Amino acid sequence: RSSWLLLAPLLTPPVPVITAPPCSLCPEGAHRFQWIRNLVPEFGISSSHVKVLSSPVEFYELLKVQIKAAKQRVVMASLYLGTGLLEQELVDCLEETLEKSLQAKGSPDLRVSILLDYTRGSRGRKNSRTMLIPLLQRFPEQVRVSLFHTPNLRGLLRLLIPERFNETIGLQHIKVYLFDDNVILSGANLSDLYFTNRQDRYVLLQDSPEVADFFTELVDAIGDVSLQLQQDDTVQMMEGMVHPYQGDKVAYCEIANRRVMEVINSARTRQELLHAKTFHSSQPGSSLLSQQESQASGSLKPEPDTWIYPLIQMKPFGIQIDEMVTETLLTEAERDARIYLTTGYFNLTQAYMDLILGTRAEYRILLASPEVNGFFGAKGVAGAIPAAYVYIERQFYSEVCYLQQQERVQLQEYSRAGWTFHAKGLWLYLAGSDLPCLTLIGSPNFGYRSVHRDLEAQVAIVTENKALQQQLHQEQEQLYLCSGVVSTSTFEQPNRYVKLWVKLVTPLIKNFF
């Protein structure tokens, strides 16, 4: 119990920043979402380059194949790297690929950049750092390991809060895995559970150099303001960089904001120029000869029917793009539209809950039943977290019933023997449509932590292509098939009993998990 008292300085939540939606949705087709490019770069790609994966094993095997095939770059951002045999096999794949690159004629081209969270990656004697040090020692010119440390964990707080509990203050939570020009977006970490029996979501964008460049630059930017792992397991900041917890907090956050926003704005400018150039070259008055030359050289890409919008959320740095876009999507969804929203940890922000309860669209919200919650069976205080989620879920369900919204807003619980549930995201079905035209996929859980504490990134994928829409629809159906609808009787089951102390503590600590 004393551990929770150490969190007292942070128990009062900061005053939320109210952000007005950038603009309303436009009326025509999938392009109604083009307002998002007022905030972030828009990447137009062919739907044939998008593949939706469904299982942890498929995700793991793809990681290994992509690492082995990489020639120029491997960029991996995750909360942490596990320490088991499967994780070691990934490290061995990296070593093998780096060795091949080293033996190639001339200087090696391959660069490996890994971004993890400092507190989670340093937990225990054997940890993410000890797993990666051999790579740093053997390939010092090719490998970079950056460990992000939240600027909010500093001073007495940092000295007093024990390991594991210090992770509640803020984390590097982005999950992006890219290899040359192929990008895997997911909510999964690099750990054996996520490779075997922990259900998540995974989308592969193949041959998408502009998207890969963006996420490479984003990870580089966060890496630049992170601690750099050294060959002797020490860490140090890049020369001239403000320290995240020893230096001035305001100065550090301003630098971090500037670095990340430079990446977003420069990519946005590049994409706007590319869009303008493509638009003008496709006009009737453009040179027919130049179009024929492009076709002859094979450089003419298929017309994009799918658009990728990266949504970044880093409230510690004053960046809240993902929050703005998500709130706008929830606000503007019309009557008879359907939104399928899923989260491994049901702890929606007050703003998201208010929008769901106060707008017109139909909602099907998928969350983990207590038995498939990642904290189920954990030791100590963490073992009570599933019960805290049950309490939060029951409060929300009671609000739904009080407002008589049970038909419009439906809760469903994922349940699968021997599995845990970590999938998060959103699928939007426009009124009258049986297929989704938009999905959100990435690291955010739509909760307080995702919005206020952690570094998060996801993408909005908007598509007009029926085959890709069908892929996304099947992904949604597959997840929801393993679920049951929540009703009043759900909370009368013995395993839904919540102890009084959990009910009392939950309002105080819900912003930390």
Coordinates of C-alpha atoms in Angstrom, one line a residue:
R1 CA 0.0 0.0 0.0
S2 CA 2.9 2.4 0.8
S3 CA 3.9 2.1 -2.9
W4 CA 0.7 3.9 -3.9
L5 CA 1.4 6.7 -1.4
L6 CA 4.5 7.5 -3.4
L7 CA 2.3 8.5 -6.3
A8 CA 0.5 11.2 -4.2
P9 CA 2.2 14.1 -6.1
L10 CA 0.6 12.9 -9.3
L11 CA -2.9 11.9 -8.1
T12 CA -4.4 15.2 -9.1
P13 CA -4.9 14.9 -12.9
P14 CA -3.8 17.9 -15.0
V15 CA -6.5 20.1 -16.3
P16 CA -7.4 18.7 -19.8
V17 CA -6.7 20.9 -22.8
I18 CA -9.9 21.3 -24.8
T19 CA -9.2 21.1 -28.5
A20 CA -11.6 22.1 -31.2
P21 CA -12.0 19.7 -34.1
P22 CA -9.9 20.8 -37.1
C23 CA -13.0 20.8 -39.4
S24 CA -16.0 18.8 -40.2
L25 CA -16.1 15.8 -42.5
C26 CA -16.5 16.4 -46.2
P27 CA -19.4 14.7 -47.9
E28 CA -17.9 12.6 -50.6
G29 CA -16.8 9.0 -50.2
A30 CA -13.6 7.9 -48.4
H31 CA -12.3 11.4 -49.3
R32 CA -14.4 12.8 -46.5
F33 CA -11.4 12.1 -44.3
Q34 CA -9.0 14.3 -46.2
W35 CA -9.3 17.0 -43.5
I36 CA -6.8 14.9 -41.6
R37 CA -4.0 16.1 -43.9
N38 CA -4.4 19.5 -42.4
L39 CA -2.6 18.1 -39.4
V40 CA -0.3 15.3 -40.7
P41 CA 1.2 14.0 -43.9
E42 CA -1.1 12.0 -46.2
F43 CA 0.5 9.0 -47.9
G44 CA -1.4 7.7 -51.0
I45 CA -0.6 4.0 -51.7
S46 CA -2.1 1.1 -53.6
S47 CA -4.3 -1.2 -51.5
S48 CA -2.4 -4.1 -53.0
H49 CA 0.5 -3.0 -50.8
V50 CA -1.5 -3.5 -47.6
K51 CA -1.8 -6.9 -45.8
V52 CA -3.7 -7.5 -42.6
L53 CA -2.3 -10.2 -40.4
S54 CA -4.3 -12.1 -37.8
S55 CA -2.2 -14.2 -35.5
P56 CA 0.9 -13.7 -33.2
V57 CA 2.7 -16.6 -34.9
E58 CA 2.2 -14.9 -38.3
F59 CA 3.5 -11.6 -36.8
Y60 CA 6.6 -13.3 -35.4
E61 CA 7.5 -15.2 -38.5
L62 CA 7.1 -12.1 -40.6
L63 CA 9.5 -10.2 -38.3
K64 CA 12.2 -12.8 -38.8
V65 CA 11.7 -12.9 -42.6
Q66 CA 11.8 -9.1 -42.9
I67 CA 14.9 -8.8 -40.7
K68 CA 16.8 -11.4 -42.8
A69 CA 15.8 -9.7 -46.0
A70 CA 16.7 -6.1 -44.9
K71 CA 19.5 -4.4 -46.8
Q72 CA 19.5 -0.7 -45.8
R73 CA 17.6 -0.3 -42.5
V74 CA 15.9 -2.0 -39.7
V75 CA 14.0 0.3 -37.3
M76 CA 12.1 -1.2 -34.4
A77 CA 10.2 0.9 -31.8
S78 CA 8.6 -1.0 -28.9
L79 CA 7.9 -0.7 -25.2
Y80 CA 10.5 -3.4 -24.5
L81 CA 12.3 -6.5 -25.9
G82 CA 11.7 -9.7 -23.9
T83 CA 14.4 -12.1 -22.7
G84 CA 13.2 -15.5 -23.7
L85 CA 14.3 -17.9 -26.5
L86 CA 12.0 -16.4 -29.1
E87 CA 13.3 -12.9 -28.5
Q88 CA 16.9 -14.3 -28.6
E89 CA 16.1 -15.8 -32.0
L90 CA 15.1 -12.3 -33.2
V91 CA 18.4 -10.9 -31.9
D92 CA 20.2 -13.7 -33.7
C93 CA 18.5 -12.8 -36.9
L94 CA 19.7 -9.2 -36.5
E95 CA 23.2 -10.4 -35.9
E96 CA 23.2 -12.7 -38.9
T97 CA 21.9 -9.9 -41.2
L98 CA 24.4 -7.4 -39.8
E99 CA 27.2 -9.9 -40.3
K100 CA 26.2 -10.4 -44.0
S101 CA 26.2 -6.6 -44.4
L102 CA 29.6 -6.4 -42.9
Q103 CA 31.0 -9.0 -45.2
A104 CA 29.6 -7.3 -48.3
K105 CA 32.1 -5.4 -50.4
G106 CA 32.7 -1.8 -49.4
S107 CA 31.3 -0.2 -46.3
P108 CA 28.2 -1.9 -44.8
D109 CA 24.9 -0.2 -45.8
L110 CA 22.6 -1.8 -43.1
R111 CA 21.7 0.4 -40.1
V112 CA 19.8 -0.9 -37.1
S113 CA 17.9 1.5 -34.9
I114 CA 16.0 0.2 -31.8
L115 CA 13.9 2.5 -29.6
L116 CA 12.6 1.1 -26.2
D117 CA 11.4 2.5 -23.0
Y118 CA 14.1 3.1 -20.3
T119 CA 12.2 1.9 -17.2
R120 CA 10.5 -1.1 -18.8
G121 CA 13.7 -2.0 -20.8
S122 CA 15.8 -1.9 -17.6
R123 CA 13.6 -4.0 -15.4
G124 CA 15.4 -6.9 -13.7
R125 CA 19.0 -8.2 -14.0
K126 CA 18.4 -9.8 -17.4
N127 CA 16.5 -7.3 -19.5
S128 CA 16.2 -5.6 -22.9
R129 CA 19.5 -3.9 -22.5
T130 CA 21.5 -7.1 -21.7
M131 CA 19.8 -8.7 -24.7
L132 CA 21.1 -6.0 -27.1
I133 CA 24.5 -5.1 -25.7
P134 CA 26.2 -8.0 -27.7
L135 CA 25.0 -6.3 -31.0
L136 CA 26.3 -2.9 -29.8
Q137 CA 29.7 -4.4 -29.0
R138 CA 30.0 -6.3 -32.3
F139 CA 28.5 -3.7 -34.6
P140 CA 29.1 -0.3 -33.0
E141 CA 29.0 1.6 -36.2
Q142 CA 25.7 0.1 -37.4
V143 CA 23.6 -0.4 -34.3
R144 CA 21.9 2.3 -32.2
V145 CA 19.8 1.5 -29.1
S146 CA 17.8 4.4 -27.6
L147 CA 16.0 4.3 -24.3
F148 CA 13.3 6.9 -23.8
H149 CA 13.0 8.2 -20.2
T150 CA 9.9 10.3 -19.5
P151 CA 10.7 13.8 -18.2
N152 CA 7.9 13.5 -15.6
L153 CA 9.9 10.9 -13.6
R154 CA 12.5 13.0 -11.9
G155 CA 13.8 14.2 -8.5
L156 CA 12.5 12.6 -5.3
L157 CA 9.8 10.8 -7.3
R158 CA 12.4 9.0 -9.4
L159 CA 14.4 8.0 -6.3
L160 CA 11.4 6.8 -4.2
I161 CA 9.2 4.9 -6.7
P162 CA 10.3 1.3 -6.9
E163 CA 10.9 -0.7 -10.2
R164 CA 7.7 -1.6 -12.0
F165 CA 5.7 1.2 -10.3
N166 CA 7.9 3.8 -11.9
E167 CA 6.5 2.7 -15.3
T168 CA 3.1 4.2 -14.3
I169 CA 4.5 7.8 -14.7
G170 CA 5.0 7.6 -18.5
L171 CA 6.4 5.3 -21.2
Q172 CA 7.7 5.0 -24.8
H173 CA 4.7 3.0 -26.0
I174 CA 5.0 3.3 -29.8
K175 CA 5.2 0.0 -31.7
V176 CA 6.5 0.3 -35.3
Y177 CA 8.7 -2.3 -37.0
L178 CA 10.2 -1.4 -40.4
F179 CA 12.6 -3.1 -42.8
D180 CA 13.9 -1.1 -45.8
D181 CA 10.5 0.1 -47.3
N182 CA 8.2 -2.3 -45.5
V183 CA 6.4 -1.2 -42.4
I184 CA 4.6 -3.3 -39.8
L185 CA 2.2 -1.3 -37.6
S186 CA 0.9 -3.0 -34.5
G187 CA 0.1 -2.7 -30.8
A188 CA 2.3 -5.8 -30.1
N189 CA 5.6 -5.6 -28.1
L190 CA 8.7 -7.7 -28.8
S191 CA 8.0 -10.4 -26.3
D192 CA 7.2 -14.1 -26.5
L193 CA 3.6 -13.7 -25.3
Y194 CA 3.0 -11.4 -28.3
F195 CA 4.5 -14.1 -30.6
T196 CA 2.4 -17.0 -29.3
N197 CA -0.9 -16.5 -27.4
R198 CA -1.5 -12.7 -26.9
Q199 CA -4.0 -11.5 -29.4
D200 CA -3.2 -8.1 -31.1
R201 CA -3.5 -6.5 -34.5
Y202 CA -0.9 -6.2 -37.2
V203 CA -0.9 -4.5 -40.6
L204 CA 2.0 -4.7 -43.2
L205 CA 2.5 -1.9 -45.6
Q206 CA 4.8 -3.3 -48.4
D207 CA 7.0 -1.2 -50.7
S208 CA 5.9 2.1 -49.0
P209 CA 9.1 4.2 -49.0
E210 CA 7.5 7.5 -48.0
V211 CA 5.7 5.9 -45.0
A212 CA 9.0 4.1 -44.0
D213 CA 10.9 7.3 -44.3
F214 CA 8.4 9.1 -42.0
F215 CA 8.6 6.5 -39.3
T216 CA 12.4 6.2 -39.6
E217 CA 12.6 10.0 -39.0
L218 CA 10.1 9.9 -36.1
V219 CA 12.0 7.1 -34.3
D220 CA 15.3 9.0 -35.0
A221 CA 13.7 12.2 -33.5
I222 CA 12.6 10.4 -30.3
G223 CA 15.9 8.5 -30.2
D224 CA 17.8 11.9 -30.3
V225 CA 16.1 13.0 -27.1
S226 CA 16.5 9.6 -25.4
L227 CA 19.4 8.0 -23.5
Q228 CA 21.8 6.1 -25.7
L229 CA 22.8 2.6 -24.5
Q230 CA 26.5 2.0 -24.4
Q231 CA 28.6 -1.2 -24.8
D232 CA 29.3 -1.3 -21.1
D233 CA 25.5 -1.1 -20.2
T234 CA 25.8 2.5 -19.2
V235 CA 23.6 5.2 -20.8
Q236 CA 24.4 8.8 -21.9
M237 CA 22.7 11.6 -23.8
M238 CA 23.8 12.8 -27.2
E239 CA 26.3 15.7 -26.9
G240 CA 24.5 19.0 -26.4
M241 CA 21.1 17.5 -25.6
V242 CA 19.2 18.4 -22.5
H243 CA 18.9 15.5 -20.1
P244 CA 15.3 14.2 -19.6
Y245 CA 15.3 14.0 -15.8
Q246 CA 18.5 15.9 -14.7
G247 CA 18.1 18.9 -17.0
D248 CA 15.5 21.6 -17.2
K249 CA 12.1 19.9 -17.9
V250 CA 10.6 22.8 -19.9
A251 CA 13.7 23.1 -22.1
Y252 CA 13.8 19.3 -22.7
C253 CA 10.1 19.2 -23.6
E254 CA 10.4 22.2 -26.0
I255 CA 13.4 20.5 -27.8
A256 CA 11.5 17.2 -28.0
N257 CA 8.4 19.0 -29.4
R258 CA 10.5 20.8 -32.0
R259 CA 12.2 17.6 -33.2
V260 CA 9.0 15.6 -33.5
M261 CA 7.0 18.4 -35.1
E262 CA 9.9 19.0 -37.6
V263 CA 9.4 15.4 -38.8
I264 CA 5.6 15.8 -39.1
N265 CA 5.7 19.2 -40.8
S266 CA 8.5 18.4 -43.2
A267 CA 6.8 15.2 -44.3
R268 CA 3.5 17.0 -44.7
T269 CA 5.2 19.7 -46.9
R270 CA 6.9 16.9 -49.0
Q271 CA 3.6 15.1 -49.5
E272 CA 1.7 18.3 -50.4
L273 CA 4.3 19.1 -53.1
L274 CA 4.1 15.5 -54.3
H275 CA 0.3 15.7 -54.4
A276 CA 0.3 19.0 -56.3
K277 CA 2.9 17.6 -58.8
T278 CA 0.8 14.4 -59.3
F279 CA -2.4 16.4 -59.6
H280 CA -1.0 18.8 -62.2
S281 CA 0.7 16.0 -64.3
S282 CA -2.7 14.2 -64.4
Q283 CA -4.6 17.2 -65.8
P284 CA -5.7 17.2 -69.5
G285 CA -3.2 20.0 -70.3
S286 CA -0.2 18.1 -69.0
S287 CA 2.4 16.7 -71.3
L288 CA 1.2 13.5 -72.9
L289 CA 4.8 12.8 -73.9
S290 CA 6.1 12.9 -70.3
Q291 CA 3.3 10.5 -69.2
Q292 CA 4.2 8.1 -72.0
E293 CA 7.9 8.3 -71.0
S294 CA 7.0 7.5 -67.4
Q295 CA 5.0 4.5 -68.5
A296 CA 7.8 3.3 -70.8
S297 CA 10.3 3.5 -67.9
G298 CA 7.9 1.6 -65.6
S299 CA 8.0 4.4 -63.0
L300 CA 4.3 5.2 -63.2
K301 CA 2.8 3.9 -60.0
P302 CA -0.8 2.7 -59.8
E303 CA -3.3 5.4 -58.7
P304 CA -3.6 5.4 -54.9
D305 CA -6.9 4.0 -53.6
T306 CA -5.7 3.9 -50.0
W307 CA -4.4 6.7 -47.7
I308 CA -2.2 6.5 -44.6
Y309 CA -2.3 9.2 -42.0
P310 CA 0.2 8.9 -39.1
L311 CA -1.4 10.1 -35.8
I312 CA 1.1 11.1 -33.1
Q313 CA 0.2 11.6 -29.4
M314 CA 2.9 12.9 -27.0
K315 CA 1.2 15.0 -24.4
P316 CA 4.4 15.4 -22.3
F317 CA 5.7 17.3 -25.4
G318 CA 2.5 19.2 -26.0
I319 CA 1.6 17.1 -29.1
Q320 CA -2.0 15.8 -29.2
I321 CA -2.8 15.0 -32.9
D322 CA -4.1 11.5 -32.3
E323 CA -6.5 12.8 -29.6
M324 CA -7.8 15.6 -31.9
V325 CA -8.4 13.2 -34.8
T326 CA -10.0 10.5 -32.7
E327 CA -12.4 13.0 -31.0
T328 CA -13.3 14.5 -34.4
L329 CA -14.1 11.0 -35.8
L330 CA -16.3 10.2 -32.8
T331 CA -18.0 13.6 -32.9
E332 CA -18.8 13.6 -36.7
A333 CA -19.8 9.9 -37.1
E334 CA -23.4 10.2 -38.5
R335 CA -26.5 8.4 -37.4
D336 CA -26.6 4.8 -38.5
A337 CA -22.8 4.7 -38.9
R338 CA -21.2 1.9 -36.9
I339 CA -18.0 2.2 -35.0
Y340 CA -16.2 -0.9 -33.7
L341 CA -13.8 0.1 -31.0
T342 CA -11.5 -2.4 -29.2
T343 CA -9.0 -2.0 -26.4
G344 CA -7.0 -4.4 -24.2
Y345 CA -7.5 -2.1 -21.2
F346 CA -11.0 -0.5 -21.0
N347 CA -10.3 2.8 -19.3
L348 CA -11.6 5.4 -21.8
T349 CA -10.9 9.1 -21.1
Q350 CA -13.9 11.1 -20.0
A351 CA -13.9 13.0 -23.3
Y352 CA -14.1 9.8 -25.3
M353 CA -16.9 8.4 -23.0
D354 CA -18.9 11.6 -23.3
L355 CA -18.7 11.5 -27.1
I356 CA -19.7 7.8 -27.3
L357 CA -22.7 8.4 -25.0
G358 CA -23.7 11.7 -26.6
T359 CA -23.3 11.1 -30.3
R360 CA -25.5 9.3 -32.9
A361 CA -23.4 6.4 -34.3
E362 CA -23.8 2.8 -33.2
Y363 CA -20.9 1.5 -31.1
R364 CA -19.7 -2.0 -30.5
I365 CA -16.9 -1.8 -27.9
L366 CA -14.7 -4.9 -27.4
L367 CA -12.7 -5.3 -24.2
A368 CA -10.9 -8.0 -22.3
S369 CA -12.8 -10.3 -19.9
P370 CA -11.0 -10.5 -16.6
E371 CA -9.4 -13.9 -17.5
V372 CA -7.8 -12.6 -20.7
N373 CA -6.6 -9.4 -19.1
G374 CA -2.8 -9.2 -19.2
F375 CA -2.7 -8.6 -15.4
F376 CA -4.8 -11.6 -14.6
G377 CA -3.0 -13.7 -11.9
A378 CA -0.3 -11.1 -11.3
K379 CA 1.4 -10.9 -7.9
G380 CA 0.8 -8.1 -5.4
V381 CA -1.2 -5.0 -6.2
A382 CA -1.1 -5.7 -10.0
G383 CA -3.2 -8.7 -9.4
A384 CA -6.1 -6.4 -8.5
I385 CA -6.0 -4.5 -11.8
P386 CA -8.4 -6.8 -13.7
A387 CA -10.9 -6.2 -10.9
A388 CA -10.4 -2.4 -11.2
Y389 CA -11.1 -2.7 -15.0
V390 CA -14.3 -4.7 -14.1
Y391 CA -15.3 -1.8 -11.8
I392 CA -14.7 0.8 -14.5
E393 CA -16.6 -1.3 -17.1
R394 CA -19.5 -1.7 -14.7
Q395 CA -19.7 2.1 -14.1
F396 CA -19.7 2.8 -17.9
Y397 CA -22.3 0.1 -18.5
S398 CA -24.5 1.6 -15.8
E399 CA -24.3 5.0 -17.5
V400 CA -25.3 3.4 -20.8
C401 CA -28.3 1.8 -19.1
Y402 CA -29.2 5.0 -17.3
L403 CA -29.3 6.8 -20.6
Q404 CA -31.2 3.9 -22.2
Q405 CA -28.5 3.5 -24.9
Q406 CA -28.1 -0.3 -24.7
E407 CA -29.2 -0.8 -28.3
R408 CA -26.8 1.9 -29.7
V409 CA -23.8 1.3 -27.4
Q410 CA -23.0 -2.3 -26.8
L411 CA -20.1 -3.8 -24.8
Q412 CA -18.6 -7.1 -25.7
E413 CA -16.0 -9.1 -23.8
Y414 CA -13.2 -11.1 -25.5
S415 CA -12.8 -14.5 -24.0
R416 CA -10.5 -17.3 -25.3
A417 CA -9.0 -20.1 -23.2
G418 CA -5.3 -19.9 -22.8
W419 CA -5.0 -16.5 -24.4
T420 CA -4.7 -12.9 -23.3
F421 CA -6.1 -9.9 -25.2
H422 CA -4.2 -6.8 -26.3
A423 CA -5.9 -5.7 -29.5
K424 CA -6.7 -2.0 -29.9
G425 CA -8.1 0.2 -32.6
L426 CA -11.2 1.3 -34.4
W427 CA -13.2 0.4 -37.6
L428 CA -15.6 2.9 -39.1
Y429 CA -18.6 1.7 -41.2
L430 CA -20.4 4.6 -42.9
A431 CA -24.2 4.5 -42.8
G432 CA -25.6 1.9 -45.2
S433 CA -22.2 0.2 -45.7
D434 CA -21.4 -3.4 -44.8
L435 CA -17.6 -2.7 -45.0
P436 CA -15.3 -0.3 -43.1
C437 CA -13.7 2.5 -45.0
L438 CA -11.4 3.6 -42.2
T439 CA -9.4 1.9 -39.4
L440 CA -7.1 3.1 -36.7
I441 CA -4.3 0.8 -35.8
G442 CA -1.3 1.3 -33.5
S443 CA -0.3 1.6 -29.9
P444 CA -3.0 3.8 -28.1
N445 CA -5.6 2.2 -25.9
F446 CA -8.0 5.2 -25.9
G447 CA -7.4 5.6 -22.1
Y448 CA -5.9 8.3 -19.9
R449 CA -2.4 7.0 -20.1
S450 CA -2.5 6.9 -23.9
V451 CA -3.7 10.5 -24.1
H452 CA -1.8 12.1 -21.3
R453 CA 1.3 10.1 -20.2
D454 CA 2.8 7.9 -22.9
L455 CA 4.4 8.4 -26.3
E456 CA 1.9 6.9 -28.8
A457 CA 1.5 6.5 -32.5
Q458 CA -1.1 4.9 -34.8
V459 CA -2.2 5.4 -38.3
A460 CA -5.6 6.0 -39.9
I461 CA -5.9 3.8 -42.9
V462 CA -8.6 5.1 -45.3
T463 CA -9.4 3.0 -48.3
E464 CA -11.9 2.9 -51.3
N465 CA -10.8 -0.6 -52.3
K466 CA -13.4 -3.2 -51.6
A467 CA -10.8 -6.1 -51.3
L468 CA -8.9 -4.2 -48.6
Q469 CA -12.2 -3.2 -46.9
Q470 CA -13.1 -6.9 -46.9
Q471 CA -9.7 -7.7 -45.2
L472 CA -10.4 -5.1 -42.5
H473 CA -13.9 -6.4 -42.1
Q474 CA -12.8 -10.0 -41.7
E475 CA -10.2 -8.8 -39.1
Q476 CA -12.9 -7.1 -37.1
E477 CA -15.2 -10.1 -37.3
Q478 CA -12.5 -12.6 -36.3
L479 CA -11.8 -10.6 -33.1
Y480 CA -15.5 -10.1 -32.2
L481 CA -16.4 -13.7 -32.8
C482 CA -14.5 -14.6 -29.6
S483 CA -16.7 -12.4 -27.5
G484 CA -19.9 -12.3 -25.6
V485 CA -22.3 -9.4 -25.2
V486 CA -22.2 -7.7 -21.8
S487 CA -25.5 -7.5 -19.9
T488 CA -26.6 -6.8 -16.3
S489 CA -26.2 -10.5 -15.5
T490 CA -22.5 -10.3 -16.5
F491 CA -21.7 -8.4 -13.3
E492 CA -23.6 -10.9 -11.1
Q493 CA -21.1 -13.7 -11.9
P494 CA -18.8 -14.6 -8.9
N495 CA -15.7 -13.7 -10.9
R496 CA -17.0 -10.1 -11.2
Y497 CA -17.0 -9.5 -7.5
V498 CA -14.9 -6.4 -6.8
K499 CA -13.6 -5.9 -3.3
L500 CA -14.4 -2.7 -1.5
W501 CA -10.8 -1.5 -1.3
V502 CA -10.4 -1.9 -5.1
K503 CA -13.6 0.3 -5.6
L504 CA -12.2 3.0 -3.3
V505 CA -8.7 3.0 -4.8
T506 CA -9.7 2.8 -8.5
P507 CA -10.8 6.4 -8.9
L508 CA -7.4 7.5 -7.5
I509 CA -5.2 5.2 -9.6
K510 CA -7.2 4.7 -12.8
N511 CA -5.0 7.3 -14.6
F512 CA -1.9 5.2 -14.1
F513 CA -2.8 2.0 -15.8

